């Protein structure tokens, strides 16, 4: 059953966590050099693949006993918050741009960049955690993919303007606080039973 509450929670958490990520910056870079719609198609397809994989992993986690699952989810959210709060600035990876500006070349470049860069990324792990926590793969999947697509769209079309108005440090801190709250709630449930 589709839950708009779970979709909204997932969207917010994933959106905030993905904003400061290097893939949003890579989308911005590709979007400034190539037709935005071509880039978005490739990036959106790669994010959809990652969400499907994360939902599958989260669904496997739901087979664990409830208290153990809540403890694992809580610890993983704590680790995610720590990663956001304590991560050092990463060097932007140079992406070789295709000389051919065709739809397939540009979309393929965006798809491959995100597919490789996002494997095991924080938002993929968070999506798996949320899928395990809420046991509603459709709502979590839709919320996650919409959050990732929203960030990709912002990065491709208007990333420079957003980063000038909203400090990256603030976005990262808000995402970390949300993850800390989810970790606390999950750990409380694990202890309280």
mmCIF file of N, CA and C in Angstrom, residues 81-174:
data_model
loop_
_atom_site.group_PDB
_atom_site.id
_atom_site.type_symbol
_atom_site.label_atom_id
_atom_site.label_comp_id
_atom_site.label_asym_id
_atom_site.label_seq_id
_atom_site.Cartn_x
_atom_site.Cartn_y
_atom_site.Cartn_z
ATOM 1 N N UNK A 81 25.100 9.416 9.699
ATOM 2 C CA UNK A 81 25.188 10.778 10.240
ATOM 3 C C UNK A 81 26.646 11.149 10.502
ATOM 4 N N UNK A 82 27.411 10.206 11.043
ATOM 5 C CA UNK A 82 28.831 10.460 11.296
ATOM 6 C C UNK A 82 29.578 10.718 9.995
ATOM 7 N N UNK A 83 29.237 9.947 8.961
ATOM 8 C CA UNK A 83 29.885 10.159 7.657
ATOM 9 C C UNK A 83 29.611 11.565 7.142
ATOM 10 N N UNK A 84 28.379 12.041 7.298
ATOM 11 C CA UNK A 84 28.040 13.384 6.831
ATOM 12 C C UNK A 84 28.738 14.460 7.655
ATOM 13 N N UNK A 85 28.758 14.273 8.970
ATOM 14 C CA UNK A 85 29.323 15.299 9.839
ATOM 15 C C UNK A 85 30.846 15.373 9.777
ATOM 16 N N UNK A 86 31.492 14.237 9.569
ATOM 17 C CA UNK A 86 32.949 14.202 9.662
ATOM 18 C C UNK A 86 33.659 13.973 8.335
ATOM 19 N N UNK A 87 32.929 13.979 7.218
ATOM 20 C CA UNK A 87 33.597 13.705 5.943
ATOM 21 C C UNK A 87 34.426 14.897 5.520
ATOM 22 N N UNK A 88 35.563 14.578 4.979
ATOM 23 C CA UNK A 88 36.469 15.602 4.463
ATOM 24 C C UNK A 88 36.044 15.936 3.048
ATOM 25 N N UNK A 89 36.414 17.101 2.560
ATOM 26 C CA UNK A 89 36.118 17.482 1.177
ATOM 27 C C UNK A 89 36.773 16.509 0.216
ATOM 28 N N UNK A 90 35.990 15.984 -0.709
ATOM 29 C CA UNK A 90 36.526 15.038 -1.680
ATOM 30 C C UNK A 90 36.890 15.780 -2.956
ATOM 31 N N UNK A 91 37.927 15.283 -3.590
ATOM 32 C CA UNK A 91 38.288 15.855 -4.882
ATOM 33 C C UNK A 91 37.242 15.458 -5.903
ATOM 34 N N UNK A 92 36.851 16.410 -6.730
ATOM 35 C CA UNK A 92 35.900 16.095 -7.796
ATOM 36 C C UNK A 92 36.588 15.213 -8.819
ATOM 37 N N UNK A 93 35.939 14.119 -9.141
ATOM 38 C CA UNK A 93 36.496 13.220 -10.133
ATOM 39 C C UNK A 93 36.268 13.818 -11.510
ATOM 40 N N UNK A 94 37.299 13.762 -12.316
ATOM 41 C CA UNK A 94 37.203 14.281 -13.681
ATOM 42 C C UNK A 94 36.437 13.279 -14.526
ATOM 43 N N UNK A 95 35.434 13.756 -15.208
ATOM 44 C CA UNK A 95 34.626 12.917 -16.078
ATOM 45 C C UNK A 95 34.952 13.274 -17.505
ATOM 46 N N UNK A 96 35.382 12.290 -18.264
ATOM 47 C CA UNK A 96 35.689 12.537 -19.674
ATOM 48 C C UNK A 96 34.386 12.689 -20.439
ATOM 49 N N UNK A 97 34.208 13.807 -21.058
ATOM 50 C CA UNK A 97 32.972 14.104 -21.771
ATOM 51 C C UNK A 97 33.020 13.524 -23.178
ATOM 52 N N UNK A 98 31.899 13.004 -23.643
ATOM 53 C CA UNK A 98 31.891 12.484 -25.008
ATOM 54 C C UNK A 98 31.983 13.615 -26.028
ATOM 55 N N UNK A 99 32.777 13.377 -27.075
ATOM 56 C CA UNK A 99 32.900 14.382 -28.138
ATOM 57 C C UNK A 99 31.593 14.455 -28.926
ATOM 58 N N UNK A 100 30.930 13.327 -29.028
ATOM 59 C CA UNK A 100 29.653 13.237 -29.728
ATOM 60 C C UNK A 100 28.547 13.731 -28.792
ATOM 61 N N UNK A 101 27.744 14.691 -29.229
ATOM 62 C CA UNK A 101 26.689 15.269 -28.392
ATOM 63 C C UNK A 101 25.338 14.583 -28.592
ATOM 64 N N UNK A 102 25.333 13.372 -29.155
ATOM 65 C CA UNK A 102 24.075 12.674 -29.407
ATOM 66 C C UNK A 102 23.423 12.252 -28.098
ATOM 67 N N UNK A 103 22.115 11.990 -28.170
ATOM 68 C CA UNK A 103 21.357 11.564 -26.995
ATOM 69 C C UNK A 103 22.005 10.363 -26.321
ATOM 70 N N UNK A 104 22.331 9.334 -27.085
ATOM 71 C CA UNK A 104 22.854 8.091 -26.507
ATOM 72 C C UNK A 104 24.212 8.277 -25.860
ATOM 73 N N UNK A 105 25.070 9.080 -26.459
ATOM 74 C CA UNK A 105 26.408 9.304 -25.891
ATOM 75 C C UNK A 105 26.324 10.115 -24.591
ATOM 76 N N UNK A 106 25.547 11.185 -24.622
ATOM 77 C CA UNK A 106 25.436 12.044 -23.435
ATOM 78 C C UNK A 106 24.695 11.318 -22.316
ATOM 79 N N UNK A 107 23.575 10.687 -22.629
ATOM 80 C CA UNK A 107 22.824 9.936 -21.614
ATOM 81 C C UNK A 107 23.653 8.780 -21.072
ATOM 82 N N UNK A 108 24.371 8.114 -21.955
ATOM 83 C CA UNK A 108 25.230 7.006 -21.533
ATOM 84 C C UNK A 108 26.334 7.460 -20.593
ATOM 85 N N UNK A 109 26.916 8.621 -20.878
ATOM 86 C CA UNK A 109 27.958 9.161 -19.993
ATOM 87 C C UNK A 109 27.380 9.476 -18.612
ATOM 88 N N UNK A 110 26.202 10.111 -18.575
ATOM 89 C CA UNK A 110 25.553 10.406 -17.292
ATOM 90 C C UNK A 110 25.188 9.143 -16.541
ATOM 91 N N UNK A 111 24.652 8.150 -17.258
ATOM 92 C CA UNK A 111 24.268 6.882 -16.635
ATOM 93 C C UNK A 111 25.475 6.177 -16.018
ATOM 94 N N UNK A 112 26.543 6.055 -16.791
ATOM 95 C CA UNK A 112 27.729 5.344 -16.295
ATOM 96 C C UNK A 112 28.382 6.068 -15.121
ATOM 97 N N UNK A 113 28.435 7.377 -15.195
ATOM 98 C CA UNK A 113 29.027 8.148 -14.104
ATOM 99 C C UNK A 113 28.288 7.896 -12.795
ATOM 100 N N UNK A 114 26.979 8.010 -12.816
ATOM 101 C CA UNK A 114 26.187 7.831 -11.596
ATOM 102 C C UNK A 114 26.169 6.370 -11.171
ATOM 103 N N UNK A 115 26.059 5.451 -12.118
ATOM 104 C CA UNK A 115 26.026 4.033 -11.784
ATOM 105 C C UNK A 115 27.265 3.629 -11.001
ATOM 106 N N UNK A 116 28.426 4.076 -11.447
ATOM 107 C CA UNK A 116 29.676 3.724 -10.780
ATOM 108 C C UNK A 116 29.847 4.516 -9.483
ATOM 109 N N UNK A 117 29.594 5.814 -9.530
ATOM 110 C CA UNK A 117 29.854 6.677 -8.367
ATOM 111 C C UNK A 117 28.927 6.392 -7.191
ATOM 112 N N UNK A 118 27.712 5.924 -7.444
ATOM 113 C CA UNK A 118 26.729 5.763 -6.374
ATOM 114 C C UNK A 118 26.715 4.375 -5.730
ATOM 115 N N UNK A 119 27.481 3.413 -6.273
ATOM 116 C CA UNK A 119 27.460 2.079 -5.668
ATOM 117 C C UNK A 119 27.983 2.135 -4.244
ATOM 118 N N UNK A 120 27.169 1.677 -3.299
ATOM 119 C CA UNK A 120 27.539 1.684 -1.892
ATOM 120 C C UNK A 120 27.539 3.069 -1.282
ATOM 121 N N UNK A 121 26.981 4.045 -1.972
ATOM 122 C CA UNK A 121 26.933 5.416 -1.490
ATOM 123 C C UNK A 121 25.976 5.528 -0.300
ATOM 124 N N UNK A 122 26.138 6.580 0.436
ATOM 125 C CA UNK A 122 25.322 6.814 1.631
ATOM 126 C C UNK A 122 23.823 6.762 1.334
ATOM 127 N N UNK A 123 23.383 7.382 0.247
ATOM 128 C CA UNK A 123 21.943 7.405 -0.037
ATOM 129 C C UNK A 123 21.418 6.020 -0.407
ATOM 130 N N UNK A 124 22.253 5.193 -1.009
ATOM 131 C CA UNK A 124 21.829 3.825 -1.317
ATOM 132 C C UNK A 124 21.673 3.029 -0.019
ATOM 133 N N UNK A 125 22.606 3.201 0.900
ATOM 134 C CA UNK A 125 22.526 2.530 2.197
ATOM 135 C C UNK A 125 21.326 3.048 2.988
ATOM 136 N N UNK A 126 21.101 4.357 2.941
ATOM 137 C CA UNK A 126 19.958 4.940 3.649
ATOM 138 C C UNK A 126 18.638 4.418 3.078
ATOM 139 N N UNK A 127 18.566 4.267 1.765
ATOM 140 C CA UNK A 127 17.348 3.741 1.143
ATOM 141 C C UNK A 127 17.082 2.319 1.609
ATOM 142 N N UNK A 128 18.125 1.502 1.679
ATOM 143 C CA UNK A 128 17.973 0.129 2.185
ATOM 144 C C UNK A 128 17.501 0.144 3.637
ATOM 145 N N UNK A 129 18.073 1.052 4.438
ATOM 146 C CA UNK A 129 17.654 1.172 5.839
ATOM 147 C C UNK A 129 16.189 1.572 5.964
ATOM 148 N N UNK A 130 15.784 2.550 5.173
ATOM 149 C CA UNK A 130 14.390 3.006 5.225
ATOM 150 C C UNK A 130 13.433 1.911 4.749
ATOM 151 N N UNK A 131 13.847 1.136 3.748
ATOM 152 C CA UNK A 131 13.019 0.024 3.269
ATOM 153 C C UNK A 131 12.859 -1.024 4.373
ATOM 154 N N UNK A 132 13.931 -1.277 5.110
ATOM 155 C CA UNK A 132 13.854 -2.233 6.213
ATOM 156 C C UNK A 132 13.029 -1.671 7.368
ATOM 157 N N UNK A 133 13.196 -0.396 7.634
ATOM 158 C CA UNK A 133 12.507 0.233 8.766
ATOM 159 C C UNK A 133 10.999 0.271 8.573
ATOM 160 N N UNK A 134 10.567 0.674 7.389
ATOM 161 C CA UNK A 134 9.137 0.877 7.165
ATOM 162 C C UNK A 134 8.442 -0.321 6.516
ATOM 163 N N UNK A 135 9.205 -1.269 5.994
ATOM 164 C CA UNK A 135 8.634 -2.453 5.350
ATOM 165 C C UNK A 135 7.546 -2.062 4.339
ATOM 166 N N UNK A 136 7.830 -1.026 3.566
ATOM 167 C CA UNK A 136 6.926 -0.551 2.528
ATOM 168 C C UNK A 136 7.792 -0.176 1.320
ATOM 169 N N UNK A 137 8.223 -1.191 0.547
ATOM 170 C CA UNK A 137 9.180 -0.935 -0.522
ATOM 171 C C UNK A 137 8.689 0.046 -1.590
ATOM 172 N N UNK A 138 7.412 0.029 -1.897
ATOM 173 C CA UNK A 138 6.890 0.933 -2.927
ATOM 174 C C UNK A 138 7.007 2.391 -2.489
ATOM 175 N N UNK A 139 6.561 2.698 -1.284
ATOM 176 C CA UNK A 139 6.617 4.080 -0.784
ATOM 177 C C UNK A 139 8.051 4.566 -0.622
ATOM 178 N N UNK A 140 8.905 3.717 -0.054
ATOM 179 C CA UNK A 140 10.309 4.089 0.121
ATOM 180 C C UNK A 140 10.978 4.252 -1.242
ATOM 181 N N UNK A 141 10.716 3.323 -2.145
ATOM 182 C CA UNK A 141 11.325 3.391 -3.474
ATOM 183 C C UNK A 141 10.926 4.643 -4.232
ATOM 184 N N UNK A 142 9.642 4.967 -4.221
ATOM 185 C CA UNK A 142 9.179 6.179 -4.903
ATOM 186 C C UNK A 142 9.755 7.434 -4.255
ATOM 187 N N UNK A 143 9.739 7.491 -2.930
ATOM 188 C CA UNK A 143 10.300 8.653 -2.236
ATOM 189 C C UNK A 143 11.784 8.823 -2.522
ATOM 190 N N UNK A 144 12.517 7.713 -2.514
ATOM 191 C CA UNK A 144 13.964 7.778 -2.763
ATOM 192 C C UNK A 144 14.275 8.196 -4.192
ATOM 193 N N UNK A 145 13.600 7.577 -5.150
ATOM 194 C CA UNK A 145 13.908 7.906 -6.543
ATOM 195 C C UNK A 145 13.489 9.342 -6.860
ATOM 196 N N UNK A 146 12.374 9.806 -6.314
ATOM 197 C CA UNK A 146 11.970 11.197 -6.534
ATOM 198 C C UNK A 146 12.949 12.171 -5.879
ATOM 199 N N UNK A 147 13.449 11.830 -4.685
ATOM 200 C CA UNK A 147 14.448 12.670 -4.024
ATOM 201 C C UNK A 147 15.737 12.746 -4.826
ATOM 202 N N UNK A 148 16.190 11.597 -5.329
ATOM 203 C CA UNK A 148 17.413 11.572 -6.131
ATOM 204 C C UNK A 148 17.228 12.319 -7.446
ATOM 205 N N UNK A 149 16.074 12.130 -8.082
ATOM 206 C CA UNK A 149 15.808 12.835 -9.338
ATOM 207 C C UNK A 149 15.712 14.339 -9.115
ATOM 208 N N UNK A 150 15.129 14.751 -7.991
ATOM 209 C CA UNK A 150 15.022 16.185 -7.698
ATOM 210 C C UNK A 150 16.413 16.807 -7.550
ATOM 211 N N UNK A 151 17.296 16.117 -6.845
ATOM 212 C CA UNK A 151 18.662 16.622 -6.686
ATOM 213 C C UNK A 151 19.372 16.657 -8.035
ATOM 214 N N UNK A 152 19.183 15.598 -8.818
ATOM 215 C CA UNK A 152 19.814 15.565 -10.145
ATOM 216 C C UNK A 152 19.312 16.731 -10.999
ATOM 217 N N UNK A 153 18.006 16.969 -10.974
ATOM 218 C CA UNK A 153 17.448 18.080 -11.742
ATOM 219 C C UNK A 153 17.991 19.418 -11.279
ATOM 220 N N UNK A 154 18.055 19.593 -9.969
ATOM 221 C CA UNK A 154 18.625 20.842 -9.440
ATOM 222 C C UNK A 154 20.087 20.989 -9.826
ATOM 223 N N UNK A 155 20.822 19.884 -9.714
ATOM 224 C CA UNK A 155 22.241 19.932 -10.045
ATOM 225 C C UNK A 155 22.475 20.252 -11.508
ATOM 226 N N UNK A 156 21.663 19.657 -12.363
ATOM 227 C CA UNK A 156 21.849 19.843 -13.798
ATOM 228 C C UNK A 156 21.409 21.236 -14.234
ATOM 229 N N UNK A 157 20.265 21.691 -13.743
ATOM 230 C CA UNK A 157 19.692 22.946 -14.228
ATOM 231 C C UNK A 157 20.109 24.156 -13.389
ATOM 232 N N UNK A 158 20.019 24.025 -12.084
ATOM 233 C CA UNK A 158 20.237 25.228 -11.287
ATOM 234 C C UNK A 158 21.140 25.060 -10.099
ATOM 235 N N UNK A 159 22.082 24.141 -10.163
ATOM 236 C CA UNK A 159 22.946 23.860 -9.024
ATOM 237 C C UNK A 159 23.780 25.037 -8.570
ATOM 238 N N UNK A 160 24.326 25.772 -9.486
ATOM 239 C CA UNK A 160 25.176 26.905 -9.111
ATOM 240 C C UNK A 160 24.393 27.938 -8.298
ATOM 241 N N UNK A 161 23.183 28.224 -8.733
ATOM 242 C CA UNK A 161 22.366 29.224 -8.025
ATOM 243 C C UNK A 161 22.017 28.759 -6.621
ATOM 244 N N UNK A 162 21.674 27.462 -6.470
ATOM 245 C CA UNK A 162 21.322 26.932 -5.153
ATOM 246 C C UNK A 162 22.511 26.997 -4.204
ATOM 247 N N UNK A 163 23.670 26.590 -4.676
ATOM 248 C CA UNK A 163 24.851 26.571 -3.813
ATOM 249 C C UNK A 163 25.287 27.980 -3.399
ATOM 250 N N UNK A 164 24.935 28.993 -4.199
ATOM 251 C CA UNK A 164 25.254 30.374 -3.834
ATOM 252 C C UNK A 164 24.344 30.862 -2.720
ATOM 253 N N UNK A 165 23.111 30.328 -2.651
ATOM 254 C CA UNK A 165 22.135 30.814 -1.679
ATOM 255 C C UNK A 165 22.080 29.985 -0.401
ATOM 256 N N UNK A 166 22.330 28.680 -0.515
ATOM 257 C CA UNK A 166 22.264 27.790 0.643
ATOM 258 C C UNK A 166 23.638 27.174 0.848
ATOM 259 N N UNK A 167 24.266 27.454 1.991
ATOM 260 C CA UNK A 167 25.603 26.903 2.226
ATOM 261 C C UNK A 167 25.574 25.369 2.289
ATOM 262 N N UNK A 168 26.526 24.755 1.640
ATOM 263 C CA UNK A 168 26.639 23.305 1.615
ATOM 264 C C UNK A 168 26.758 22.737 3.027
ATOM 265 N N UNK A 169 27.451 23.437 3.881
ATOM 266 C CA UNK A 169 27.622 22.988 5.262
ATOM 267 C C UNK A 169 26.271 22.888 5.985
ATOM 268 N N UNK A 170 25.368 23.848 5.733
ATOM 269 C CA UNK A 170 24.036 23.822 6.353
ATOM 270 C C UNK A 170 23.230 22.623 5.854
ATOM 271 N N UNK A 171 23.261 22.392 4.563
ATOM 272 C CA UNK A 171 22.541 21.248 3.989
ATOM 273 C C UNK A 171 23.041 19.948 4.602
ATOM 274 N N UNK A 172 24.347 19.810 4.728
ATOM 275 C CA UNK A 172 24.946 18.602 5.300
ATOM 276 C C UNK A 172 24.536 18.431 6.756
ATOM 277 N N UNK A 173 24.531 19.506 7.519
ATOM 278 C CA UNK A 173 24.160 19.423 8.940
ATOM 279 C C UNK A 173 22.687 19.044 9.121
ATOM 280 N N UNK A 174 21.803 19.589 8.289
ATOM 281 C CA UNK A 174 20.381 19.245 8.374
ATOM 282 C C UNK A 174 20.178 17.761 8.061
#
